[in-house]
Amino acid sequence: MQTDIRRTLLEMFTNAEGEYVSGQRISDLLGCSRTAVWKHIEDLRKEGYELEAVRKKGYRIVTKPNKVSTNELLLGLHTKKIGQNLHYEETVESTQKIAHRLAQEGAVEGTVIVAEEQTAGRGRLARKWYSPKYTGVWMSIILRPAIPPQHAPQLTLLAAVAIVQAIQEVTNVLPDIKWPNDILVNNKKLVGILTEMQADVEQVHSVIIGVGINVNQKLEHFDSDIQHLATSLSIEEQKEVNRAALMQAIFLKMESLYEDYLENGFGLVKHLWESYSISIGKRIIARTLKATIEGHAKGITNDGVLLLEDDNGTVHHIHSADIELSSK
Ligand code: BTN
């Protein structure tokens, strides 16, 4: 939809203060046919506006989309780096894809790419990440730590801790972390983190932390086959959550943990991560590609590897697995 048409239409509806505007008036104002008016109204609907159409009266706006603007994100953001160089996009394939390109082109540390919608959002293990318009936080954060590549997973854990802390600050929801990096509420998935990096054998060039948070989806927005597995902050809170405030809180928490990490190492993040984890200290079942191992989750190593002690006392180093709590 052309920007000037959208602006004229929205101004007209704003001036009407919730009253109906007739199709004829709209078509006179825009200088287009009634059919074209209907198409423009449909375009607004696709952008998240809820419009009511009543015969002989015309159209009126019922609700506007809960959009995030760059202004809203930058106003009062007290970070030094994270989020200060902000790329806000309406619709993208994947913010990860843009972040990779920008990182390659030399984007500064702390650059963030935020999108209202992703048409090809990526999850871990080549899964898809459903990212509908105006409902979630879909963003990628570029960091440039001087660390060896094998330490990059530590930043996933750092991001998970920052996100849990931010959620606790902005809402009343108390999420848990499930190894390696799912954030859950009542055992349902709320947040996914996808960390990718650009590196050579010795040194990381950039780490791209992709964060997907289900914020304002209603239960019916999730496909019926995942409704029992997924949740959103507004489902848990029973009210809409301000996405800009949540993102600002994440940027702040992440920056403060990141500064500590660069100065003092992984210790603080590891300690906090273990305190939020629902897996550590519990009896769990880990399904790896090769085997299913049941035992006691003892903790994580500095590389984010899960230490699982089986009933014979053997400690397994689990690099990648799906895990669940054991009922034994
Ligand atoms: C997971 O599988 O749990 C990780 C999901 C990560 C999704 C986020 S949304 C923003 C960023 N862009 C993507 O394409 N993926 C990540």
PDB file of C-alpha atoms and ligand atoms in Angstrom, residues 93-97 113 118 120-125 127-129 131 137-140 181-182 189 191-195 209-213, ligand 1:
ATOM      1  CA  GLU A  93      12.354 -13.173   5.823  1.00  0.00           C
ATOM      2  CA  SER A  94      14.509 -13.508   8.930  1.00  0.00           C
ATOM      3  CA  THR A  95      16.240 -10.931  11.118  1.00  0.00           C
ATOM      4  CA  GLN A  96      19.138 -13.433  11.362  1.00  0.00           C
ATOM      5  CA  LYS A  97      19.694 -13.166   7.635  1.00  0.00           C
ATOM      6  CA  ILE A 113      17.580  -5.812  13.890  1.00  0.00           C
ATOM      7  CA  GLN A 118       9.192 -12.729   9.676  1.00  0.00           C
ATOM      8  CA  ALA A 120      10.859 -17.326   7.049  1.00  0.00           C
ATOM      9  CA  GLY A 121      11.839 -17.151  10.728  1.00  0.00           C
ATOM     10  CA  ARG A 122      14.470 -19.743  11.616  1.00  0.00           C
ATOM     11  CA  GLY A 123      14.563 -21.938  14.697  1.00  0.00           C
ATOM     12  CA  ARG A 124      17.229 -24.312  15.987  1.00  0.00           C
ATOM     13  CA  LEU A 125      17.926 -27.566  14.166  1.00  0.00           C
ATOM     14  CA  ARG A 127      13.126 -25.777  12.314  1.00  0.00           C
ATOM     15  CA  LYS A 128      10.779 -22.958  11.309  1.00  0.00           C
ATOM     16  CA  TRP A 129       9.960 -20.193  13.748  1.00  0.00           C
ATOM     17  CA  SER A 131       6.634 -15.031  13.653  1.00  0.00           C
ATOM     18  CA  VAL A 137       9.560  -9.840  19.670  1.00  0.00           C
ATOM     19  CA  TRP A 138      11.540 -11.036  16.672  1.00  0.00           C
ATOM     20  CA  MET A 139      15.059  -9.646  16.789  1.00  0.00           C
ATOM     21  CA  SER A 140      18.753 -10.341  16.226  1.00  0.00           C
ATOM     22  CA  ASN A 181      18.165 -22.430  25.807  1.00  0.00           C
ATOM     23  CA  ASP A 182      14.399 -22.717  25.789  1.00  0.00           C
ATOM     24  CA  LYS A 189       7.573 -22.615  25.314  1.00  0.00           C
ATOM     25  CA  VAL A 191      11.051 -17.896  24.079  1.00  0.00           C
ATOM     26  CA  GLY A 192      13.510 -19.422  21.633  1.00  0.00           C
ATOM     27  CA  ILE A 193      17.114 -18.338  21.161  1.00  0.00           C
ATOM     28  CA  LEU A 194      19.197 -19.090  18.094  1.00  0.00           C
ATOM     29  CA  THR A 195      22.875 -18.190  18.296  1.00  0.00           C
ATOM     30  CA  ILE A 209      21.858 -13.800  18.929  1.00  0.00           C
ATOM     31  CA  GLY A 210      18.387 -14.345  17.498  1.00  0.00           C
ATOM     32  CA  VAL A 211      15.576 -13.961  20.004  1.00  0.00           C
ATOM     33  CA  GLY A 212      11.960 -14.943  19.428  1.00  0.00           C
ATOM     34  CA  ILE A 213       9.467 -14.152  22.210  1.00  0.00           C
TER      35      ILE A 213
HETATM   36  C1  BTN B   1      14.422 -21.999  18.688  1.00  0.00           C
HETATM   37  O1  BTN B   1      14.345 -22.886  17.836  1.00  0.00           O
HETATM   38  O2  BTN B   1      13.986 -22.174  19.825  1.00  0.00           O
HETATM   39  C2  BTN B   1      15.081 -20.683  18.349  1.00  0.00           C
HETATM   40  C3  BTN B   1      14.120 -19.698  17.720  1.00  0.00           C
HETATM   41  C4  BTN B   1      14.749 -18.353  17.371  1.00  0.00           C
HETATM   42  C5  BTN B   1      13.784 -17.423  16.662  1.00  0.00           C
HETATM   43  C6  BTN B   1      14.356 -16.041  16.449  1.00  0.00           C
HETATM   44  S1  BTN B   1      13.126 -14.884  15.965  1.00  0.00           S
HETATM   45  C7  BTN B   1      14.344 -13.705  15.577  1.00  0.00           C
HETATM   46  C8  BTN B   1      15.496 -14.438  14.941  1.00  0.00           C
HETATM   47  N1  BTN B   1      15.314 -14.556  13.518  1.00  0.00           N
HETATM   48  C9  BTN B   1      15.125 -15.820  13.131  1.00  0.00           C
HETATM   49  O3  BTN B   1      14.914 -16.178  11.956  1.00  0.00           O
HETATM   50  N2  BTN B   1      15.178 -16.641  14.196  1.00  0.00           N
HETATM   51  C10 BTN B   1      15.459 -15.909  15.414  1.00  0.00           C
END
